[in-house]
Coordinates of N, CA and C in Angstrom, one line a residue:
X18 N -95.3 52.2 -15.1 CA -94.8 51.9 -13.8 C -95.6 50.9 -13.1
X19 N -96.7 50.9 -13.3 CA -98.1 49.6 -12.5 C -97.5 48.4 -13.0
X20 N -97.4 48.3 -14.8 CA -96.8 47.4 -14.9 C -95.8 46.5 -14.9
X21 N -94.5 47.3 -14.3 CA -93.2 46.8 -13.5 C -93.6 46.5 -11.9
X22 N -94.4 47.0 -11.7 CA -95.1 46.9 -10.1 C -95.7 45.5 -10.0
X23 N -96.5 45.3 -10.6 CA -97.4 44.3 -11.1 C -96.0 43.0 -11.4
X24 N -95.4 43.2 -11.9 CA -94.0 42.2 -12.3 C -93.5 41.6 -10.8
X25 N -93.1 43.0 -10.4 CA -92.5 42.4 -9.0 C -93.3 42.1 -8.0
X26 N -94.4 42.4 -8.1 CA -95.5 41.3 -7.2 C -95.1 40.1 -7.5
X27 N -95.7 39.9 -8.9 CA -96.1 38.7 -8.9 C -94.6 37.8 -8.8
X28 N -93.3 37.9 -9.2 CA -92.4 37.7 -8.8 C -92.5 37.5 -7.1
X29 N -92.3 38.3 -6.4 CA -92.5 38.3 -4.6 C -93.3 36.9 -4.5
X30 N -94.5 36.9 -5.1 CA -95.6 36.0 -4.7 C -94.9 34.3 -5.3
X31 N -94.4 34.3 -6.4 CA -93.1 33.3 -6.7 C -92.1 32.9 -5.7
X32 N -91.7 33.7 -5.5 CA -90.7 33.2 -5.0 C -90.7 33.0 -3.1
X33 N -92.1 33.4 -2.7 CA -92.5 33.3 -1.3 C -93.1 31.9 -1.8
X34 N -93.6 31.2 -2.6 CA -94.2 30.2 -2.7 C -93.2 29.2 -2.3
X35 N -92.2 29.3 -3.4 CA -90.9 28.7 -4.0 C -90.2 28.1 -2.0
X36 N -90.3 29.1 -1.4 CA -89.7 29.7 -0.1 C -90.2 28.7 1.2
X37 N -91.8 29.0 0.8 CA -92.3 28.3 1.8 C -92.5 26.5 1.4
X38 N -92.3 25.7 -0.5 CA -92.0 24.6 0.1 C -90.7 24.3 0.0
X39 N -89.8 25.0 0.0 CA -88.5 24.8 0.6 C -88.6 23.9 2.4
X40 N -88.9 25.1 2.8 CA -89.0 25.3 4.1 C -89.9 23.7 4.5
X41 N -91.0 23.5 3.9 CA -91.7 22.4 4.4 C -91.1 21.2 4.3
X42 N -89.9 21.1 3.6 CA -88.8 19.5 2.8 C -88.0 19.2 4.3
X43 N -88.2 18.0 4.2 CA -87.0 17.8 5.2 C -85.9 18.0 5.4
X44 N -85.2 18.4 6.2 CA -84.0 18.6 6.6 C -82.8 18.0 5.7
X45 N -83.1 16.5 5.2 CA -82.2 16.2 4.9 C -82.3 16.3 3.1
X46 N -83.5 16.2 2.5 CA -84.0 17.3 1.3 C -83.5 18.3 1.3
X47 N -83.8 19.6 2.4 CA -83.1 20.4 1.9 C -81.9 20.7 1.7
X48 N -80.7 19.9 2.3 CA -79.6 19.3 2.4 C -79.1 19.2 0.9
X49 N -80.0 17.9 0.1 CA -79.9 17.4 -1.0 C -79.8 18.7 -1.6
X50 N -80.9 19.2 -1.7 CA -81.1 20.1 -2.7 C -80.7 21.5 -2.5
X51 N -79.7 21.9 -1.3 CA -78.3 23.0 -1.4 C -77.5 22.2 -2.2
X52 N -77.0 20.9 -2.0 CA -75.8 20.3 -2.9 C -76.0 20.5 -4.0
X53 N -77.0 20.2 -4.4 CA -77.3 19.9 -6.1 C -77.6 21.5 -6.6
X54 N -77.7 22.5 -5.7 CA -77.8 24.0 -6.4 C -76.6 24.3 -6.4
X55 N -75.3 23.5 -5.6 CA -74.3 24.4 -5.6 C -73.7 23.9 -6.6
X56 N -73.8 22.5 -7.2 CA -73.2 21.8 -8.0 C -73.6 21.9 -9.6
X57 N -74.7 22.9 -9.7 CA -75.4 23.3 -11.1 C -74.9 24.6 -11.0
X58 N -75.1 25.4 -9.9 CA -74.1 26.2 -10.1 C -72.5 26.1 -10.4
X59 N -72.0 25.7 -10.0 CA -70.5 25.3 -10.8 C -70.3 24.7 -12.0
X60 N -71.2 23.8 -12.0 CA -71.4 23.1 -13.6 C -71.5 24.6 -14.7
X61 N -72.7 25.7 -14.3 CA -73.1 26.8 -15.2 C -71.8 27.6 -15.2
X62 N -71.4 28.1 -14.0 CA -70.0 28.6 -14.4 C -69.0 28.1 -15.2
X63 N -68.2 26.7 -14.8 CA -67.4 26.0 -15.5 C -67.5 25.6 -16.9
X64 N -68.9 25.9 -17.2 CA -69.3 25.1 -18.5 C -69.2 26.3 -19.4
X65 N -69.8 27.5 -18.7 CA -69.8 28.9 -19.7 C -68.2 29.7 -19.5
X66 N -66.4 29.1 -18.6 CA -66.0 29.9 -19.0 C -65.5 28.7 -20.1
X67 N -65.9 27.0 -20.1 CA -65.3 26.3 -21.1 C -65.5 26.8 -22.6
X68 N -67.0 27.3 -22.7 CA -66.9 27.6 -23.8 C -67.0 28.5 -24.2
X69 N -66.6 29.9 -23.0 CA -65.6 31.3 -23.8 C -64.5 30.9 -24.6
X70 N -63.9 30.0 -23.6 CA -62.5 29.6 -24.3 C -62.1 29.1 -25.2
X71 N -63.4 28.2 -25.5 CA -63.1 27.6 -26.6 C -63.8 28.1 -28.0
X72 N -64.6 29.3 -27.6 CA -65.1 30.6 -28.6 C -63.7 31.3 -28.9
X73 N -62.9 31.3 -27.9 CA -61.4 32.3 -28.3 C -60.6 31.7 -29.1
X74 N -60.5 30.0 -29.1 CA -59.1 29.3 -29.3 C -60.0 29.6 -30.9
X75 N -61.1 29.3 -30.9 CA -61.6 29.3 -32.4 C -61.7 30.4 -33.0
X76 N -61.6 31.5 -32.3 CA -61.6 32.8 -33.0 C -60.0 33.2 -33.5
X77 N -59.1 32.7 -32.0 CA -57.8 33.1 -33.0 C -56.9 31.9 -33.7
X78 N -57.8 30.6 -34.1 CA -57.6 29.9 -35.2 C -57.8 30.7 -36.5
X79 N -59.2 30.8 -36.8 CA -59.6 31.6 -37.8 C -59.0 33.0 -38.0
X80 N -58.4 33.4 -36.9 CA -57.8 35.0 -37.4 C -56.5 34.5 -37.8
X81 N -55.7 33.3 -37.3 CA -54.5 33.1 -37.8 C -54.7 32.4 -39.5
X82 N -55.6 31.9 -39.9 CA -55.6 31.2 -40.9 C -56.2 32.2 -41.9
X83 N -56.8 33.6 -41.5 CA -57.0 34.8 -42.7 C -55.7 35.0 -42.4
X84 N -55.0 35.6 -41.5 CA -54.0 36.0 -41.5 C -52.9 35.4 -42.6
X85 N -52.8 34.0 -42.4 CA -51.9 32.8 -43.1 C -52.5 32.7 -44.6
X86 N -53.9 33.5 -45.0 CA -54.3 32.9 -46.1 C -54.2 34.7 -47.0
X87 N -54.0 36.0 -45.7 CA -53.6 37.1 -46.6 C -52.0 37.2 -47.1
X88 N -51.3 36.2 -46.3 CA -50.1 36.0 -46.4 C -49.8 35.6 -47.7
X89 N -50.3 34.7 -47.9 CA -50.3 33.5 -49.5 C -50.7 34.1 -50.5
X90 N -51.8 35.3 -50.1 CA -52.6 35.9 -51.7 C -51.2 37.6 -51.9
X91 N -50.8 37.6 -51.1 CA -50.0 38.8 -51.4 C -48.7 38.0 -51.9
X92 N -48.5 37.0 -51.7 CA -46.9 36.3 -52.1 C -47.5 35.7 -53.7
X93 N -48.7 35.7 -53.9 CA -49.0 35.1 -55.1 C -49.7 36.1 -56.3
X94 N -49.4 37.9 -55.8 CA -49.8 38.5 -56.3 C -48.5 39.2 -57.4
X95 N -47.2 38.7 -57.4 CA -46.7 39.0 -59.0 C -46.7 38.0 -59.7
X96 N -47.3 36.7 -59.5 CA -47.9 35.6 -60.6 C -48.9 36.1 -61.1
X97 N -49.9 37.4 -60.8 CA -51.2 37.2 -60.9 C -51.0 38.6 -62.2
X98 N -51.6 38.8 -63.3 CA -51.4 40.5 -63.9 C -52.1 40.4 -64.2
X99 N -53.0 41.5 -64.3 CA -54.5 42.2 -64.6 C -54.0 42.8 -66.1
X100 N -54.4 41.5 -66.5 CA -53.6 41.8 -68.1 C -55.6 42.2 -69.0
X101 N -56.5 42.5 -68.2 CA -58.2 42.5 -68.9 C -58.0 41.5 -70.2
X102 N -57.4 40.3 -70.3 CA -57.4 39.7 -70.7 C -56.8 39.6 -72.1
X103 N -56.1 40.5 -72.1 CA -54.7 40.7 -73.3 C -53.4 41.0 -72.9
X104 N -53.1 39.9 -73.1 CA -51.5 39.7 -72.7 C -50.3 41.1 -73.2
X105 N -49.6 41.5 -72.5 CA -48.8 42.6 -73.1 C -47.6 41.5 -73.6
X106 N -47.4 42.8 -74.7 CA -46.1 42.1 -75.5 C -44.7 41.6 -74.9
X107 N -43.8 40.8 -75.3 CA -42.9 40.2 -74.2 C -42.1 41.9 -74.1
X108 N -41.7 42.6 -75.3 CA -40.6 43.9 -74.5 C -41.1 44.7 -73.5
X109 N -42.2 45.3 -73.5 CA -43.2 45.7 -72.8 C -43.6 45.1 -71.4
X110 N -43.4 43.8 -70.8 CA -43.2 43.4 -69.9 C -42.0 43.3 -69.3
X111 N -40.8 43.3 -70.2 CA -39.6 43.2 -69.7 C -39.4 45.0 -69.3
X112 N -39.6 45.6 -70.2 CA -39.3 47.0 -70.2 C -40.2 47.6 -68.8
X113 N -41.4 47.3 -68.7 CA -41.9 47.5 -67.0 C -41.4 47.1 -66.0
X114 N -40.9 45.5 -65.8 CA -40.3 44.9 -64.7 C -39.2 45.5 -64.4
X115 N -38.1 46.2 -65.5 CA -37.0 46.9 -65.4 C -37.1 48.1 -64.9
X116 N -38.3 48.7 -65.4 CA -38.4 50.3 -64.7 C -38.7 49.5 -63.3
X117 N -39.4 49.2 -62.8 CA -39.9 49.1 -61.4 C -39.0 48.4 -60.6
X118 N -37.4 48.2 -61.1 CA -36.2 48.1 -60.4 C -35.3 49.2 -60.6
X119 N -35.8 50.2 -61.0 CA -34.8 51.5 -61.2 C -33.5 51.3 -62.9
X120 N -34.0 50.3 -63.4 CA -32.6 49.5 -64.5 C -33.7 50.4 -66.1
X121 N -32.1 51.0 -67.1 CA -32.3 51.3 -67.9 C -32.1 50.0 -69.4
X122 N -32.5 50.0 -69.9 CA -32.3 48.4 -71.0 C -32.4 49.6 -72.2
X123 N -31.4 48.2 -73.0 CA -31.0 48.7 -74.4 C -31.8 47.4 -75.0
X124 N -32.7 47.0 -76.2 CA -33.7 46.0 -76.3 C -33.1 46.1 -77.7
X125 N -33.2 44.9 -78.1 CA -33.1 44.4 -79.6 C -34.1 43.2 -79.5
X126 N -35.3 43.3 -80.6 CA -36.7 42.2 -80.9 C -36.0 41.7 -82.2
X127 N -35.9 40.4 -82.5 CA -36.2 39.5 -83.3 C -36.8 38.2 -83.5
X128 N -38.0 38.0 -84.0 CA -38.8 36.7 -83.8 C -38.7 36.2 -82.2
X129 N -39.3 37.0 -82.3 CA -39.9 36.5 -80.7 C -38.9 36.2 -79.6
X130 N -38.0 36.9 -79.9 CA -36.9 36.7 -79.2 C -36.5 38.3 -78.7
X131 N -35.9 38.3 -77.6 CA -36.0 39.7 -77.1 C -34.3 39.6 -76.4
X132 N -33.4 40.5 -77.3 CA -31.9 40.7 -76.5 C -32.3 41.8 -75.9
X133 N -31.7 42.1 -74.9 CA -31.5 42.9 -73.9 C -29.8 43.4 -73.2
X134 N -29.6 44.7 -73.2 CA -28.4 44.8 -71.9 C -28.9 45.9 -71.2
X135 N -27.8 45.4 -69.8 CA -28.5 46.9 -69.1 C -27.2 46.4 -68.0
X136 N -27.2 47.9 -67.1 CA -25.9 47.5 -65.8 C -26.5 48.3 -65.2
X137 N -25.9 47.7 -63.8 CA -25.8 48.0 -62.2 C -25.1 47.7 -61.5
X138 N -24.6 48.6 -60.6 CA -23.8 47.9 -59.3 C -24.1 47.0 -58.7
X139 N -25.4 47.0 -58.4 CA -26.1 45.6 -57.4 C -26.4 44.1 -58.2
X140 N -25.6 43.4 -57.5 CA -26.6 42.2 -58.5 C -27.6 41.5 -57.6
X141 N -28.1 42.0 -56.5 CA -29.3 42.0 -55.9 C -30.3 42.9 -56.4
X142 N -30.1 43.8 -57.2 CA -30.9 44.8 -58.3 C -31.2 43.7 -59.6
X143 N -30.6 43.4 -60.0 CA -30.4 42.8 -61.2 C -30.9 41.1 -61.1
X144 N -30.7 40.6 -59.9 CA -31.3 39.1 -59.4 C -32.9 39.5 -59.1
X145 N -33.3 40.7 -58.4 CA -34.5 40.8 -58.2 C -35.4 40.3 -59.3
X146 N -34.9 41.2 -60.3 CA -35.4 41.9 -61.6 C -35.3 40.8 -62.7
X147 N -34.4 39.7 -62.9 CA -34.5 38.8 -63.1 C -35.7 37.2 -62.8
X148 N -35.5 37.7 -61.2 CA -36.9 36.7 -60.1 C -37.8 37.0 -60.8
X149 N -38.5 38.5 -61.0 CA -39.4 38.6 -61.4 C -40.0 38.6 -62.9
X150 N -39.0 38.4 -63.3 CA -39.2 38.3 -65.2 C -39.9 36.7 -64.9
X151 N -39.6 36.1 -64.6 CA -39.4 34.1 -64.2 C -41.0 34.3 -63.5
X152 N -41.2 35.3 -62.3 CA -42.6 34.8 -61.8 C -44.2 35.3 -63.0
X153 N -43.4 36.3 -64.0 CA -44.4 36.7 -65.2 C -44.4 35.4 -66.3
X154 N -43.5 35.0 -65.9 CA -43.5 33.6 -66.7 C -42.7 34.1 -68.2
X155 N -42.1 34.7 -67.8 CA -40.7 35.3 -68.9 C -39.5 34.0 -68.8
X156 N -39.0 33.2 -70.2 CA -38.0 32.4 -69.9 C -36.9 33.1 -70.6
X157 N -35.8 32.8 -70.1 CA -34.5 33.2 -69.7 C -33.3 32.0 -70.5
X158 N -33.3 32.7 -71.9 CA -32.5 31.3 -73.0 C -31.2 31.8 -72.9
X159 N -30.7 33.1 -72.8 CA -29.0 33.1 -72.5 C -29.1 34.3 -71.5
X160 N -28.2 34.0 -71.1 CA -27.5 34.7 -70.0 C -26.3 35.3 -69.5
X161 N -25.5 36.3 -69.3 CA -24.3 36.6 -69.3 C -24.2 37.7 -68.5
X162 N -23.4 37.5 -67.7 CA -22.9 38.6 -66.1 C -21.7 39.0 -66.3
X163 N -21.2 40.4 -66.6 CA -19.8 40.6 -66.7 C -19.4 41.8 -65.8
X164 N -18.3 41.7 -65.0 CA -18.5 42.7 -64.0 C -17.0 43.7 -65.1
X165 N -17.4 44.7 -65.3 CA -16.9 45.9 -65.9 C -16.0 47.2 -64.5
X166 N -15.2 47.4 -65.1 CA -14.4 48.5 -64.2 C -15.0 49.4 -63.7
X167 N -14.8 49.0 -62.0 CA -15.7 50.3 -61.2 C -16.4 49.1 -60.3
X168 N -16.8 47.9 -60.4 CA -17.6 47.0 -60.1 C -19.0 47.0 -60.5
X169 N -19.3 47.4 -61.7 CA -20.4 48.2 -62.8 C -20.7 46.4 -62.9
X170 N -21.8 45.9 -62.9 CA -22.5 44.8 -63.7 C -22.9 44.8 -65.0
X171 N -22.4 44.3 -65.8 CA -23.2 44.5 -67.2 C -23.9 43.2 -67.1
X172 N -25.6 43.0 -67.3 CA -26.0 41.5 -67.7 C -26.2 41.9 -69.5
X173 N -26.3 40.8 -69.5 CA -26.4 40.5 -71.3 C -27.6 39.2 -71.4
X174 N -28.9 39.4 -72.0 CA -29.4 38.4 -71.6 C -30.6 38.1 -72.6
X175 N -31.2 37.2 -73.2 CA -32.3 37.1 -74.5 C -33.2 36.2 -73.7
X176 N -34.4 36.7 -73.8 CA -36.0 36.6 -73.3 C -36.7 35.9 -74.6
X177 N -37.5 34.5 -74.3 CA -38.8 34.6 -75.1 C -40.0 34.2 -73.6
X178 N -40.8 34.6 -74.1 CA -42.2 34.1 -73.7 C -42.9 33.1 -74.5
X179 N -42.9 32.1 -73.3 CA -43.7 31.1 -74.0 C -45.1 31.2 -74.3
X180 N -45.8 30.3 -75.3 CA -47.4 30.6 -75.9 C -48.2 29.9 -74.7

């Protein structure tokens, strides 16, 4: 407590100093030098809310551009398969991409070549499911869409994967 005591003394004794050569400046000094305290004052204000603001515009730059850059890694994550560095076999990728559209496949493998049928009513089921064979980097050498009684989709279609 003496030594907070001791603070504001010596402060008091500051600022009576400060006080008294105020007081001794002339009239038109002290004049000067209200202008110039009001004018550093405004400068300190205006200068610190310029550069809140320009702490904010920068802050929600960089939140828009994680934002814009979590955008891009989630749109680039069915190019991406955590294959631990062994490729799965082309049916075995076709036959997952199909389950994870609800679609049952009948597969026939020959040299590297993969027939396939399977049907749906949606051919937004079936275009999906197709998008994504293309973003695993599955190519698409025939193709055949036959719409069957009932409005049943049959595709008919042969897959290789390139080396």
């Amino acid at each position: 407590m003496t030594q907070s005591n001791a603070a504001i003394n010596n402060l008091t004794v500051k600022l009576a100093a400060l006080q008294s050569g105020y007081e001794r400046l002339p009239a038109r000094d002290q004049m000067a030098l209200r202008i110039l305290s009001v004018f550093l004052a405004i400068f300190v204000i205006v200068g610190g809310g310029y550069w809140l603001h320009h702490k904010a515009e920068k802050s929600k730059d960089n939140a828009d551009q994680a934002r814009q850059l979590l955008l891009w890694m989630r749109g680039q994550a069915p190019h991406l398969q955590a294959t631990d560095g062994v490729p799965k076999p082309l049916a075995t990728t076709v036959q997952d991409l199909a389950a994870q559209q609800g679609l049952t496949l009948t597969q026939t493998e020959t040299a590297g070549r993969l027939m396939v049928t399977t049907s749906n009513q949606s051919f937004a089921v079936l275009g999906n499911w197709l998008t994504r064979l293309a973003q695993a980097g599955i190519q698409i050498d025939q193709l055949d869409i036959d719409q069957q009684a009932g409005g049943v989709l049959q595709l008919q279609a042969t897959f290789t994967k390139p080396s």
